PDB file of C-alpha atoms in Angstrom:
ATOM      1  CA  UNK Q   1       0.075  -0.041  -0.031  1.00 95.00           C
ATOM      2  CA  UNK Q   2       1.076   3.519  -0.398  1.00 97.00           C
ATOM      3  CA  UNK Q   3       3.238   4.539   2.474  1.00 98.00           C
ATOM      4  CA  UNK Q   4       5.193   7.590   3.673  1.00 98.00           C
ATOM      5  CA  UNK Q   5       7.623   7.269   6.690  1.00 98.00           C
ATOM      6  CA  UNK Q   6       9.377  10.201   8.039  1.00 98.00           C
ATOM      7  CA  UNK Q   7      12.406  10.113  10.218  1.00 98.00           C
ATOM      8  CA  UNK Q   8      15.376  12.427  11.473  1.00 98.00           C
ATOM      9  CA  UNK Q   9      13.454  14.533  13.944  1.00 98.00           C
ATOM     10  CA  UNK Q  10      14.678  15.318  17.284  1.00 98.00           C
ATOM     11  CA  UNK Q  11      15.864  17.924  19.783  1.00 98.00           C
ATOM     12  CA  UNK Q  12      18.217  20.482  18.460  1.00 98.00           C
ATOM     13  CA  UNK Q  13      19.720  23.754  19.861  1.00 98.00           C
ATOM     14  CA  UNK Q  14      18.807  27.131  18.247  1.00 98.00           C
ATOM     15  CA  UNK Q  15      21.166  27.978  15.380  1.00 98.00           C
ATOM     16  CA  UNK Q  16      21.604  24.186  14.970  1.00 98.00           C
ATOM     17  CA  UNK Q  17      20.901  21.915  11.871  1.00 98.00           C
ATOM     18  CA  UNK Q  18      18.751  18.810  11.234  1.00 98.00           C
ATOM     19  CA  UNK Q  19      17.932  16.624   8.097  1.00 98.00           C
ATOM     20  CA  UNK Q  20      14.645  14.968   7.761  1.00 98.00           C
ATOM     21  CA  UNK Q  21      13.959  12.061   5.287  1.00 98.00           C
ATOM     22  CA  UNK Q  22      10.904  10.476   4.013  1.00 98.00           C
ATOM     23  CA  UNK Q  23      10.868   6.936   2.742  1.00 98.00           C
ATOM     24  CA  UNK Q  24       8.137   6.294   0.151  1.00 98.00           C
ATOM     25  CA  UNK Q  25       6.886   3.077  -0.896  1.00 98.00           C
ATOM     26  CA  UNK Q  26       3.834   1.443  -2.842  1.00 98.00           C
ATOM     27  CA  UNK Q  27       3.840   3.842  -5.761  1.00 97.00           C
ATOM     28  CA  UNK Q  28       6.233   5.235  -8.371  1.00 97.00           C
ATOM     29  CA  UNK Q  29       7.952   7.986  -6.508  1.00 98.00           C
ATOM     30  CA  UNK Q  30       9.446   9.595  -9.330  1.00 97.00           C
ATOM     31  CA  UNK Q  31       6.218  10.615 -10.940  1.00 97.00           C
ATOM     32  CA  UNK Q  32       5.178  12.405  -8.148  1.00 97.00           C
ATOM     33  CA  UNK Q  33       5.652  16.065  -6.781  1.00 97.00           C
ATOM     34  CA  UNK Q  34       6.384  15.898  -3.047  1.00 98.00           C
ATOM     35  CA  UNK Q  35       5.921  18.399  -0.305  1.00 98.00           C
ATOM     36  CA  UNK Q  36       6.781  19.094   3.345  1.00 98.00           C
ATOM     37  CA  UNK Q  37       4.020  20.556   5.696  1.00 98.00           C
ATOM     38  CA  UNK Q  38       4.565  21.425   9.535  1.00 98.00           C
ATOM     39  CA  UNK Q  39       2.323  21.721  12.420  1.00 98.00           C
ATOM     40  CA  UNK Q  40       3.403  23.553  15.568  1.00 98.00           C
ATOM     41  CA  UNK Q  41       2.152  22.175  18.780  1.00 97.00           C
ATOM     42  CA  UNK Q  42      -1.522  23.071  19.247  1.00 96.00           C
ATOM     43  CA  UNK Q  43      -1.567  24.888  16.013  1.00 97.00           C
ATOM     44  CA  UNK Q  44      -2.721  24.647  12.441  1.00 98.00           C
ATOM     45  CA  UNK Q  45      -1.016  23.389   9.189  1.00 98.00           C
ATOM     46  CA  UNK Q  46       1.740  25.374   7.492  1.00 98.00           C
ATOM     47  CA  UNK Q  47       3.005  24.402   3.905  1.00 98.00           C
ATOM     48  CA  UNK Q  48       6.850  24.527   4.037  1.00 98.00           C
ATOM     49  CA  UNK Q  49       8.114  23.471   0.724  1.00 98.00           C
ATOM     50  CA  UNK Q  50       7.460  21.337  -2.488  1.00 96.00           C
ATOM     51  CA  UNK Q  51       9.711  19.746  -5.056  1.00 97.00           C
ATOM     52  CA  UNK Q  52       8.989  18.668  -8.734  1.00 96.00           C
ATOM     53  CA  UNK Q  53       9.075  14.964  -9.533  1.00 96.00           C
ATOM     54  CA  UNK Q  54      12.470  15.345 -11.327  1.00 96.00           C
ATOM     55  CA  UNK Q  55      13.767  17.613  -8.489  1.00 96.00           C
ATOM     56  CA  UNK Q  56      14.562  20.609 -10.767  1.00 97.00           C
ATOM     57  CA  UNK Q  57      11.953  22.859  -9.513  1.00 97.00           C
ATOM     58  CA  UNK Q  58      11.545  23.766  -5.732  1.00 98.00           C
ATOM     59  CA  UNK Q  59       9.603  26.266  -3.835  1.00 97.00           C
ATOM     60  CA  UNK Q  60       9.532  27.474  -0.291  1.00 98.00           C
ATOM     61  CA  UNK Q  61       7.473  29.475   2.315  1.00 98.00           C
ATOM     62  CA  UNK Q  62       9.061  32.656   3.264  1.00 98.00           C
ATOM     63  CA  UNK Q  63       9.518  31.532   6.854  1.00 98.00           C
ATOM     64  CA  UNK Q  64      12.039  28.873   5.832  1.00 98.00           C
ATOM     65  CA  UNK Q  65      13.489  30.427   2.500  1.00 98.00           C
ATOM     66  CA  UNK Q  66      17.219  30.602   2.643  1.00 98.00           C
ATOM     67  CA  UNK Q  67      17.521  28.241   5.712  1.00 98.00           C
ATOM     68  CA  UNK Q  68      15.835  24.869   4.630  1.00 98.00           C
ATOM     69  CA  UNK Q  69      16.472  22.809   1.317  1.00 98.00           C
ATOM     70  CA  UNK Q  70      14.131  20.248  -0.051  1.00 98.00           C
ATOM     71  CA  UNK Q  71      15.649  17.544  -2.279  1.00 98.00           C
ATOM     72  CA  UNK Q  72      14.993  13.914  -3.388  1.00 98.00           C
ATOM     73  CA  UNK Q  73      16.655  10.744  -4.449  1.00 98.00           C
ATOM     74  CA  UNK Q  74      14.349   9.011  -6.828  1.00 98.00           C
ATOM     75  CA  UNK Q  75      16.560   6.048  -7.211  1.00 98.00           C
ATOM     76  CA  UNK Q  76      16.074   5.606  -3.212  1.00 98.00           C
ATOM     77  CA  UNK Q  77      12.447   6.655  -3.282  1.00 98.00           C
ATOM     78  CA  UNK Q  78      13.586   9.267  -0.491  1.00 98.00           C
ATOM     79  CA  UNK Q  79      12.559  12.901   0.050  1.00 98.00           C
ATOM     80  CA  UNK Q  80      14.617  15.169   2.280  1.00 98.00           C
ATOM     81  CA  UNK Q  81      14.700  18.378   4.085  1.00 98.00           C
ATOM     82  CA  UNK Q  82      17.792  19.874   5.248  1.00 98.00           C
ATOM     83  CA  UNK Q  83      17.182  22.454   8.045  1.00 98.00           C
ATOM     84  CA  UNK Q  84      19.841  24.913   8.976  1.00 98.00           C
ATOM     85  CA  UNK Q  85      19.885  27.908  11.419  1.00 98.00           C
ATOM     86  CA  UNK Q  86      16.807  26.499  13.306  1.00 98.00           C
ATOM     87  CA  UNK Q  87      14.922  28.844  15.571  1.00 98.00           C
ATOM     88  CA  UNK Q  88      12.344  27.954  18.371  1.00 98.00           C
ATOM     89  CA  UNK Q  89       9.489  28.836  16.015  1.00 98.00           C
ATOM     90  CA  UNK Q  90      10.595  25.791  13.919  1.00 98.00           C
ATOM     91  CA  UNK Q  91       9.328  23.425  16.714  1.00 98.00           C
ATOM     92  CA  UNK Q  92       6.720  21.389  14.976  1.00 98.00           C
ATOM     93  CA  UNK Q  93       5.480  18.097  13.597  1.00 98.00           C
ATOM     94  CA  UNK Q  94       6.852  17.798  10.035  1.00 98.00           C
ATOM     95  CA  UNK Q  95       4.804  15.845   7.618  1.00 98.00           C
ATOM     96  CA  UNK Q  96       5.945  14.571   4.296  1.00 98.00           C
ATOM     97  CA  UNK Q  97       3.117  14.361   1.866  1.00 98.00           C
ATOM     98  CA  UNK Q  98       2.770  13.256  -1.745  1.00 98.00           C
ATOM     99  CA  UNK Q  99       1.076  15.816  -4.286  1.00 97.00           C
ATOM    100  CA  UNK Q 100      -1.641  14.919  -6.649  1.00 91.00           C
ATOM    101  CA  UNK Q 101      -0.893  12.852  -9.876  1.00 88.00           C
ATOM    102  CA  UNK Q 102      -2.312  14.784 -12.751  1.00 85.00           C
ATOM    103  CA  UNK Q 103      -2.643  18.077 -10.521  1.00 88.00           C
ATOM    104  CA  UNK Q 104       0.066  18.612  -8.137  1.00 89.00           C
ATOM    105  CA  UNK Q 105      -1.567  21.326  -6.078  1.00 94.00           C
ATOM    106  CA  UNK Q 106      -2.946  19.274  -3.199  1.00 96.00           C
ATOM    107  CA  UNK Q 107      -1.451  16.650  -1.048  1.00 97.00           C
ATOM    108  CA  UNK Q 108      -3.195  13.258  -1.242  1.00 97.00           C
ATOM    109  CA  UNK Q 109      -1.059  10.941   0.850  1.00 98.00           C
ATOM    110  CA  UNK Q 110       0.336  12.030   4.319  1.00 98.00           C
ATOM    111  CA  UNK Q 111       2.936  10.398   6.336  1.00 98.00           C
ATOM    112  CA  UNK Q 112       2.425  10.077  10.135  1.00 98.00           C
ATOM    113  CA  UNK Q 113       5.172  12.994  10.953  1.00 98.00           C
ATOM    114  CA  UNK Q 114       8.231  13.418  12.710  1.00 98.00           C
ATOM    115  CA  UNK Q 115       8.722  16.019  15.609  1.00 98.00           C
ATOM    116  CA  UNK Q 116      11.331  18.579  15.619  1.00 98.00           C
ATOM    117  CA  UNK Q 117      12.214  20.583  18.702  1.00 98.00           C
ATOM    118  CA  UNK Q 118      14.358  23.521  18.713  1.00 98.00           C
ATOM    119  CA  UNK Q 119      15.256  24.485  22.370  1.00 97.00           C
ATOM    120  CA  UNK Q 120      18.410  25.579  24.393  1.00 96.00           C
TER     121      UNK Q 120
ATOM    122  CA  UNK X   1      -0.231  35.655   0.299  1.00 97.00           C
ATOM    123  CA  UNK X   2      -3.730  34.275  -0.145  1.00 98.00           C
ATOM    124  CA  UNK X   3      -5.524  34.117   3.327  1.00 98.00           C
ATOM    125  CA  UNK X   4      -7.947  31.485   4.060  1.00 98.00           C
ATOM    126  CA  UNK X   5     -10.720  32.129   6.531  1.00 98.00           C
ATOM    127  CA  UNK X   6     -12.996  29.260   7.943  1.00 98.00           C
ATOM    128  CA  UNK X   7     -16.000  29.578   9.789  1.00 97.00           C
ATOM    129  CA  UNK X   8     -17.016  28.448  12.285  1.00 97.00           C
ATOM    130  CA  UNK X   9     -14.005  27.829  14.179  1.00 97.00           C
ATOM    131  CA  UNK X  10     -16.012  25.149  16.117  1.00 96.00           C
ATOM    132  CA  UNK X  11     -19.136  23.047  15.276  1.00 93.00           C
ATOM    133  CA  UNK X  12     -20.932  21.052  17.786  1.00 96.00           C
ATOM    134  CA  UNK X  13     -23.159  18.714  15.997  1.00 96.00           C
ATOM    135  CA  UNK X  14     -25.680  15.877  16.878  1.00 96.00           C
ATOM    136  CA  UNK X  15     -24.832  12.513  15.598  1.00 97.00           C
ATOM    137  CA  UNK X  16     -26.935  11.734  12.321  1.00 96.00           C
ATOM    138  CA  UNK X  17     -27.261  15.610  11.661  1.00 97.00           C
ATOM    139  CA  UNK X  18     -25.522  17.665   8.925  1.00 97.00           C
ATOM    140  CA  UNK X  19     -22.705  19.838   9.314  1.00 97.00           C
ATOM    141  CA  UNK X  20     -21.249  22.633   7.046  1.00 98.00           C
ATOM    142  CA  UNK X  21     -17.897  24.433   7.128  1.00 98.00           C
ATOM    143  CA  UNK X  22     -17.238  27.616   5.155  1.00 98.00           C
ATOM    144  CA  UNK X  23     -13.962  28.647   3.755  1.00 98.00           C
ATOM    145  CA  UNK X  24     -13.322  31.994   2.098  1.00 98.00           C
ATOM    146  CA  UNK X  25     -10.163  32.961   0.276  1.00 98.00           C
ATOM    147  CA  UNK X  26      -8.943  36.473   0.043  1.00 98.00           C
ATOM    148  CA  UNK X  27      -8.521  36.238  -3.527  1.00 98.00           C
ATOM    149  CA  UNK X  28      -9.895  34.289  -6.361  1.00 98.00           C
ATOM    150  CA  UNK X  29      -8.431  30.795  -6.422  1.00 98.00           C
ATOM    151  CA  UNK X  30      -9.007  30.183 -10.328  1.00 98.00           C
ATOM    152  CA  UNK X  31      -5.685  29.261 -11.610  1.00 96.00           C
ATOM    153  CA  UNK X  32      -4.199  30.430 -14.960  1.00 96.00           C
ATOM    154  CA  UNK X  33      -4.812  26.769 -16.163  1.00 95.00           C
ATOM    155  CA  UNK X  34      -8.704  27.116 -15.318  1.00 96.00           C
ATOM    156  CA  UNK X  35      -8.702  24.717 -12.363  1.00 96.00           C
ATOM    157  CA  UNK X  36      -9.433  25.793  -9.039  1.00 97.00           C
ATOM    158  CA  UNK X  37      -7.133  24.191  -6.465  1.00 97.00           C
ATOM    159  CA  UNK X  38      -9.243  24.255  -3.285  1.00 98.00           C
ATOM    160  CA  UNK X  39      -8.816  21.089  -1.005  1.00 98.00           C
ATOM    161  CA  UNK X  40     -10.445  19.858   2.398  1.00 98.00           C
ATOM    162  CA  UNK X  41      -8.534  17.698   4.802  1.00 98.00           C
ATOM    163  CA  UNK X  42      -9.553  16.013   7.909  1.00 98.00           C
ATOM    164  CA  UNK X  43      -7.379  15.647  11.040  1.00 98.00           C
ATOM    165  CA  UNK X  44      -8.514  13.357  13.772  1.00 98.00           C
ATOM    166  CA  UNK X  45      -7.192  13.426  17.036  1.00 97.00           C
ATOM    167  CA  UNK X  46      -3.638  12.420  17.310  1.00 96.00           C
ATOM    168  CA  UNK X  47      -3.644  11.553  13.457  1.00 98.00           C
ATOM    169  CA  UNK X  48      -1.917  13.011  10.508  1.00 98.00           C
ATOM    170  CA  UNK X  49      -4.109  15.104   7.959  1.00 98.00           C
ATOM    171  CA  UNK X  50      -6.211  13.167   5.568  1.00 98.00           C
ATOM    172  CA  UNK X  51      -7.387  14.393   2.159  1.00 98.00           C
ATOM    173  CA  UNK X  52     -11.073  14.287   1.760  1.00 98.00           C
ATOM    174  CA  UNK X  53     -11.957  16.659  -1.118  1.00 98.00           C
ATOM    175  CA  UNK X  54      -9.576  18.215  -4.013  1.00 97.00           C
ATOM    176  CA  UNK X  55     -10.396  20.715  -6.712  1.00 97.00           C
ATOM    177  CA  UNK X  56     -13.256  21.833  -4.939  1.00 98.00           C
ATOM    178  CA  UNK X  57     -15.796  18.902  -4.916  1.00 98.00           C
ATOM    179  CA  UNK X  58     -13.861  15.681  -6.113  1.00 97.00           C
ATOM    180  CA  UNK X  59     -13.965  13.088  -3.563  1.00 98.00           C
ATOM    181  CA  UNK X  60     -10.723  11.392  -2.715  1.00 97.00           C
ATOM    182  CA  UNK X  61     -10.481   7.494  -3.096  1.00 95.00           C
ATOM    183  CA  UNK X  62     -12.095   5.779  -0.155  1.00 96.00           C
ATOM    184  CA  UNK X  63     -13.577   8.980   1.161  1.00 98.00           C
ATOM    185  CA  UNK X  64     -17.416   8.381   2.101  1.00 97.00           C
ATOM    186  CA  UNK X  65     -20.204   9.850   0.149  1.00 97.00           C
ATOM    187  CA  UNK X  66     -21.317  11.911   3.086  1.00 98.00           C
ATOM    188  CA  UNK X  67     -18.583  14.284   2.638  1.00 98.00           C
ATOM    189  CA  UNK X  68     -19.173  16.845  -0.338  1.00 98.00           C
ATOM    190  CA  UNK X  69     -17.565  20.005  -1.429  1.00 98.00           C
ATOM    191  CA  UNK X  70     -18.757  22.922  -3.304  1.00 98.00           C
ATOM    192  CA  UNK X  71     -17.972  26.564  -4.333  1.00 98.00           C
ATOM    193  CA  UNK X  72     -16.413  28.821  -6.722  1.00 98.00           C
ATOM    194  CA  UNK X  73     -14.127  31.860  -6.939  1.00 96.00           C
ATOM    195  CA  UNK X  74     -13.523  32.830  -3.177  1.00 98.00           C
ATOM    196  CA  UNK X  75     -16.339  30.848  -1.399  1.00 98.00           C
ATOM    197  CA  UNK X  76     -16.241  27.066  -0.651  1.00 98.00           C
ATOM    198  CA  UNK X  77     -18.180  24.838   1.379  1.00 98.00           C
ATOM    199  CA  UNK X  78     -17.612  21.260   3.087  1.00 98.00           C
ATOM    200  CA  UNK X  79     -20.775  19.333   3.947  1.00 98.00           C
ATOM    201  CA  UNK X  80     -21.177  16.449   6.031  1.00 98.00           C
ATOM    202  CA  UNK X  81     -24.632  14.893   5.275  1.00 97.00           C
ATOM    203  CA  UNK X  82     -24.994  12.912   8.391  1.00 97.00           C
ATOM    204  CA  UNK X  83     -22.221  13.240  11.118  1.00 97.00           C
ATOM    205  CA  UNK X  84     -20.942  10.199  12.606  1.00 97.00           C
ATOM    206  CA  UNK X  85     -18.809   9.534  15.712  1.00 97.00           C
ATOM    207  CA  UNK X  86     -15.571   8.861  13.279  1.00 97.00           C
ATOM    208  CA  UNK X  87     -15.987  12.487  11.913  1.00 98.00           C
ATOM    209  CA  UNK X  88     -14.762  14.239  14.934  1.00 98.00           C
ATOM    210  CA  UNK X  89     -11.699  16.041  14.459  1.00 98.00           C
ATOM    211  CA  UNK X  90     -10.344  19.391  12.918  1.00 98.00           C
ATOM    212  CA  UNK X  91     -11.069  20.157   8.956  1.00 98.00           C
ATOM    213  CA  UNK X  92      -8.884  22.525   7.077  1.00 98.00           C
ATOM    214  CA  UNK X  93      -9.348  24.071   3.697  1.00 98.00           C
ATOM    215  CA  UNK X  94      -6.355  24.646   1.578  1.00 98.00           C
ATOM    216  CA  UNK X  95      -5.478  26.570  -1.305  1.00 98.00           C
ATOM    217  CA  UNK X  96      -3.049  25.074  -4.060  1.00 97.00           C
ATOM    218  CA  UNK X  97      -3.419  27.760  -6.597  1.00 98.00           C
ATOM    219  CA  UNK X  98      -0.781  30.320  -5.659  1.00 97.00           C
ATOM    220  CA  UNK X  99       2.654  29.887  -3.869  1.00 97.00           C
ATOM    221  CA  UNK X 100       2.725  29.954  -0.795  1.00 97.00           C
ATOM    222  CA  UNK X 101       0.100  27.172  -0.523  1.00 98.00           C
ATOM    223  CA  UNK X 102      -1.997  28.163   2.539  1.00 98.00           C
ATOM    224  CA  UNK X 103      -4.450  26.701   4.898  1.00 98.00           C
ATOM    225  CA  UNK X 104      -7.485  27.787   6.901  1.00 98.00           C
ATOM    226  CA  UNK X 105      -7.360  28.121  10.738  1.00 98.00           C
ATOM    227  CA  UNK X 106      -9.245  24.820  11.029  1.00 98.00           C
ATOM    228  CA  UNK X 107     -12.718  23.859  12.279  1.00 98.00           C
ATOM    229  CA  UNK X 108     -13.301  21.772  15.113  1.00 98.00           C
ATOM    230  CA  UNK X 109     -16.129  19.324  14.890  1.00 98.00           C
ATOM    231  CA  UNK X 110     -17.394  17.641  17.943  1.00 97.00           C
ATOM    232  CA  UNK X 111     -20.178  15.761  18.920  1.00 95.00           C
ATOM    233  CA  UNK X 112     -22.842  17.458  21.258  1.00 92.00           C
TER     234      UNK X 112
END
């Protein structure tokens, strides 16, 4: 079945770095755009970034632009989010999500999320 | 950025009764390709979000037909025809028409 499993979350100090991974299975990963979305504790959803199926196109929310980098390895069915210069406000559950097939402007499958805590 | 505003923020409903959530965008969600990228997601307590509806009214695979979406331009609605206990959770609208993609604040559906 279609599955997305995030990993790499944890506790990091302000200014530190973390790399999140998302392992995809059950579908042809290289055919789909992919996205990261986050949810701060007790808050709503915030779109973070997306990447095209080939990896050639990426977009970011202003709140993470210049600090976060999305990438993918289609040979390994994996999505990544490199997070640098982390701030307390980056504390959240980070979800990996698959974008729609014919229209990529929505997320149709979500992982369970990985928790990132930025604190000294 | 496009601001998505949901009403109500909380909706106590009786089992078996209908429920309706409104979502309004600060500008038209009609994309240059002619499509309107408005989707609805459900987040049950302790669970990740789940897609219910995409492109205003297309129900995603496996979603019960008691869920329906409608609207156009800047005004959209999610309806649950008869609320069941498993429908408890927070519902979000999301626009994918313009970067950055943005979500509504969420509407909490609970049983009276």
